[in-house]
Short mmCIF file of C-alpha atoms and ligand atoms in Angstrom, two decimals:
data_model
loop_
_atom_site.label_atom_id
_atom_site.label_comp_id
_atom_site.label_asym_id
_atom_site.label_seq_id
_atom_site.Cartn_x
_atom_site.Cartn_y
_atom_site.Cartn_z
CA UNK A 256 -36.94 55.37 48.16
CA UNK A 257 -35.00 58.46 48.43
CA UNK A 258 -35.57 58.94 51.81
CA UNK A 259 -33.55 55.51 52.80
CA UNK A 260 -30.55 56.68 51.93
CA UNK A 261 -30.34 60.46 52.36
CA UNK A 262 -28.21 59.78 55.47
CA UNK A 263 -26.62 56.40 57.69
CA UNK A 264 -29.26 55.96 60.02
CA UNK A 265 -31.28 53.16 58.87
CA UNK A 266 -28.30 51.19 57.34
CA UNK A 267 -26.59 51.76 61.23
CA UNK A 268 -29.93 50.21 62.85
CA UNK A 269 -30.12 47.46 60.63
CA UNK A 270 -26.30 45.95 61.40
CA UNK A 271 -26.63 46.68 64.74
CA UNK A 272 -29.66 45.01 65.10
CA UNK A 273 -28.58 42.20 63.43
CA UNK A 274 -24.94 42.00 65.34
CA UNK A 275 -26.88 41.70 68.80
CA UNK A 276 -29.05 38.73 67.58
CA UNK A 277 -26.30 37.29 65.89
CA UNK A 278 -24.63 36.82 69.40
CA UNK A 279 -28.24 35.94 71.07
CA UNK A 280 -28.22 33.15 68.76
CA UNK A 281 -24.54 32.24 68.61
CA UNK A 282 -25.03 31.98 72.41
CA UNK A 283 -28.13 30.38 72.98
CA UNK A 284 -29.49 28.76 69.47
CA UNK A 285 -33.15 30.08 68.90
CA UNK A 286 -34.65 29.02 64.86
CA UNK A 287 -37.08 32.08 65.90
CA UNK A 288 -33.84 34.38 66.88
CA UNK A 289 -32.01 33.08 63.78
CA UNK A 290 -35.25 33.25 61.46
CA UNK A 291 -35.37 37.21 62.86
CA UNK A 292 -31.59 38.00 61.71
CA UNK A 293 -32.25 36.49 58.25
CA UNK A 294 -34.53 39.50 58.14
CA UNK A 295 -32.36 41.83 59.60
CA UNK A 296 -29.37 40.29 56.69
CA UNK A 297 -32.16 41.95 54.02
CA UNK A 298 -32.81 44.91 55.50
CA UNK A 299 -28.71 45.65 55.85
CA UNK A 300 -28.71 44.71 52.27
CA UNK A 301 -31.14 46.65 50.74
CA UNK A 302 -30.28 50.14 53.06
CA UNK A 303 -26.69 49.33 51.95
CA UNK A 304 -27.44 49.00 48.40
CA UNK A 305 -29.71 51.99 48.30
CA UNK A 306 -26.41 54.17 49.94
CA UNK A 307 -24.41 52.56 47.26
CA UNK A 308 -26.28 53.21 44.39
CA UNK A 309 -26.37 56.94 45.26
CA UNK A 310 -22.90 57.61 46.46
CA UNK A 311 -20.51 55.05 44.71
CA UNK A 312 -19.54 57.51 41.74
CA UNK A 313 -17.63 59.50 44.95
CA UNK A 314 -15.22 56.40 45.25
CA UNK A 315 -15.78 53.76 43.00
CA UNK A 316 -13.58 51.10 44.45
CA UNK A 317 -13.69 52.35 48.47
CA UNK A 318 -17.79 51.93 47.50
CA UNK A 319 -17.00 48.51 45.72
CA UNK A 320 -14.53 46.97 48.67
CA UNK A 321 -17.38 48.15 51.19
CA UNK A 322 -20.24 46.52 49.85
CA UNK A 323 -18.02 43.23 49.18
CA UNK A 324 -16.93 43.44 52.76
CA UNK A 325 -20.33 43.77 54.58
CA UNK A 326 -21.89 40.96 51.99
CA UNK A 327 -19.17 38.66 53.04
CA UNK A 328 -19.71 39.61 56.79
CA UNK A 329 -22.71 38.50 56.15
CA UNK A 330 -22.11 35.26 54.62
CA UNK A 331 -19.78 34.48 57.54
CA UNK A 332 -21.97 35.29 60.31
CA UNK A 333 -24.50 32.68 58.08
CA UNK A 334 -21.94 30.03 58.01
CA UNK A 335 -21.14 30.58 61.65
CA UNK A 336 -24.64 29.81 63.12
CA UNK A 337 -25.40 27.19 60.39
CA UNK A 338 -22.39 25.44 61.22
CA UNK A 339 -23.21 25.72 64.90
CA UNK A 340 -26.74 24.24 64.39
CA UNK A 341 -24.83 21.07 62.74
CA UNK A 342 -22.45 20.90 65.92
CA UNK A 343 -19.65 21.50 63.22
CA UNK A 344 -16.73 23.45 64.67
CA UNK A 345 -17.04 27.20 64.46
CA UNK A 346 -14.02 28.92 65.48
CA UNK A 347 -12.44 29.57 61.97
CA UNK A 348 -15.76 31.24 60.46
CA UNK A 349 -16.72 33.27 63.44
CA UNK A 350 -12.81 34.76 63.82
CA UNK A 351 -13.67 35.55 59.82
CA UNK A 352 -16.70 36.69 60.70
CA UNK A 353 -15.42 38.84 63.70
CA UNK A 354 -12.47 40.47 61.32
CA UNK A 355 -14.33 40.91 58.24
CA UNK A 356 -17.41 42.78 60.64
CA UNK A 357 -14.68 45.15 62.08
CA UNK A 358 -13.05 45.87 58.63
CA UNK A 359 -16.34 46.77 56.92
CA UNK A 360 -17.64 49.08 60.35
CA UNK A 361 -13.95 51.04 59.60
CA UNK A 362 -14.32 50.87 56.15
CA UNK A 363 -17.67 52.51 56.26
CA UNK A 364 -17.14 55.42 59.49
CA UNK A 365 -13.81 56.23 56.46
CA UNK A 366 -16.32 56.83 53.65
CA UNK A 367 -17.75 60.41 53.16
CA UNK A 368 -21.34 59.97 53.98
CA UNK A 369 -22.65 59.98 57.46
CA UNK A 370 -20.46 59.52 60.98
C1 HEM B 86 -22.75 43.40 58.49
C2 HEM B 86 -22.72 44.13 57.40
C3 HEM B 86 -22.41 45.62 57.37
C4 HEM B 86 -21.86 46.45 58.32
C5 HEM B 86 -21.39 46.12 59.73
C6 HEM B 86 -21.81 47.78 57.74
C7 HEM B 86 -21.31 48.91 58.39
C8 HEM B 86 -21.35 50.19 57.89
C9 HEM B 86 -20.88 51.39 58.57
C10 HEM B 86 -20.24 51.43 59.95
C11 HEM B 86 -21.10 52.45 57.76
C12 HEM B 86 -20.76 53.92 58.03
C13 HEM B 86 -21.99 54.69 58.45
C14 HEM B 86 -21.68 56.15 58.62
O1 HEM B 86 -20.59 56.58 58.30
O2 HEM B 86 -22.58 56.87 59.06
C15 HEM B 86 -21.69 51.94 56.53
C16 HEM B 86 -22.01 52.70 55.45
C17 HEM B 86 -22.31 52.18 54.20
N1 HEM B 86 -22.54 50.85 53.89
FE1 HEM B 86 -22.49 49.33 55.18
N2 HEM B 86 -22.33 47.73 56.46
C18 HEM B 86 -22.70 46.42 56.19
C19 HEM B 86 -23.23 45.94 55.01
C20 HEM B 86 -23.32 46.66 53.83
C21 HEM B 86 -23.73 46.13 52.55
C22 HEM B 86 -24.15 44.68 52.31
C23 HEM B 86 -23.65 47.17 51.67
C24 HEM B 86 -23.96 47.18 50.20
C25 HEM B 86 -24.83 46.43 49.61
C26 HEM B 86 -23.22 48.34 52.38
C27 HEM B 86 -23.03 49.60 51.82
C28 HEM B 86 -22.76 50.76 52.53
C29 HEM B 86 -22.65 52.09 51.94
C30 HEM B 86 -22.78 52.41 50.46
C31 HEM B 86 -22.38 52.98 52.99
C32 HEM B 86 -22.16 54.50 52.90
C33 HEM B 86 -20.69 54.78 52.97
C34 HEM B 86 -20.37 56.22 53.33
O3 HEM B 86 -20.40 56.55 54.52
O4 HEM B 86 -20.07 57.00 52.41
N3 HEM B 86 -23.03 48.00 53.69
N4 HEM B 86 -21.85 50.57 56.65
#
């Protein structure tokens, strides 16, 4: 699986992928649109986890706070559409989810490897 993680490229395509269809669906509420950006959520995980487990020993805690911060983006973008679906309000989870996506994005272009 060496080949995932020699550079950024596939973890890049997999959040960006998944941002877009997180606003599709936050916009117009599709199970097939949501059901697609679970997908995308495992795909992010396991091409983040792979660039972890091969770089981390550079920073152990910058490595630590980044994979925290896109899991919990994650999470929040979850809560955010689940919440929608249940015409519970959303604004409080998708300004967390919002903050938390733009803190991981800087948090990862700051780390050594890639952009
Ligand atoms: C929505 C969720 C996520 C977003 C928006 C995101 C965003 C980013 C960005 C912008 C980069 C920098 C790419 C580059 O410099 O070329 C990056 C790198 C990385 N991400 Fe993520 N990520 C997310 C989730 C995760 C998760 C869940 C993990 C861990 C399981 C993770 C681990 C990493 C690692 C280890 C790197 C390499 C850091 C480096 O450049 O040295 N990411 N991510």
């Amino acid at each position: 699986m060496d080949f995932l993680s020699t550079n950024t490229h596939l973890h890049i395509t997999t959040w960006a992928v998944a941002v877009i269809l997180f606003f599709i669906a936050l916009g117009k509420p599709s199970k097939g649109v949501h059901m697609a950006l679970r997908l995308f959520y495992v795909l992010i995980l396991i091409s983040g986890f792979l660039l972890f487990m091969k770089y981390n020993s550079v920073d152990p805690m910058m490595y630590g706070l980044k994979m925290l911060g896109g899991i919990l983006t994650i999470g929040l973008m979850e809560m955010t559409l689940v919440r929608k679906k249940k015409g519970k309000g959303t604004s409080g989870v998708l300004i967390g989810a919002v903050i938390l996506l733009l803190i991981t994005i800087v948090l990862g272009f700051r780390l050594p490897i890639g952009f």
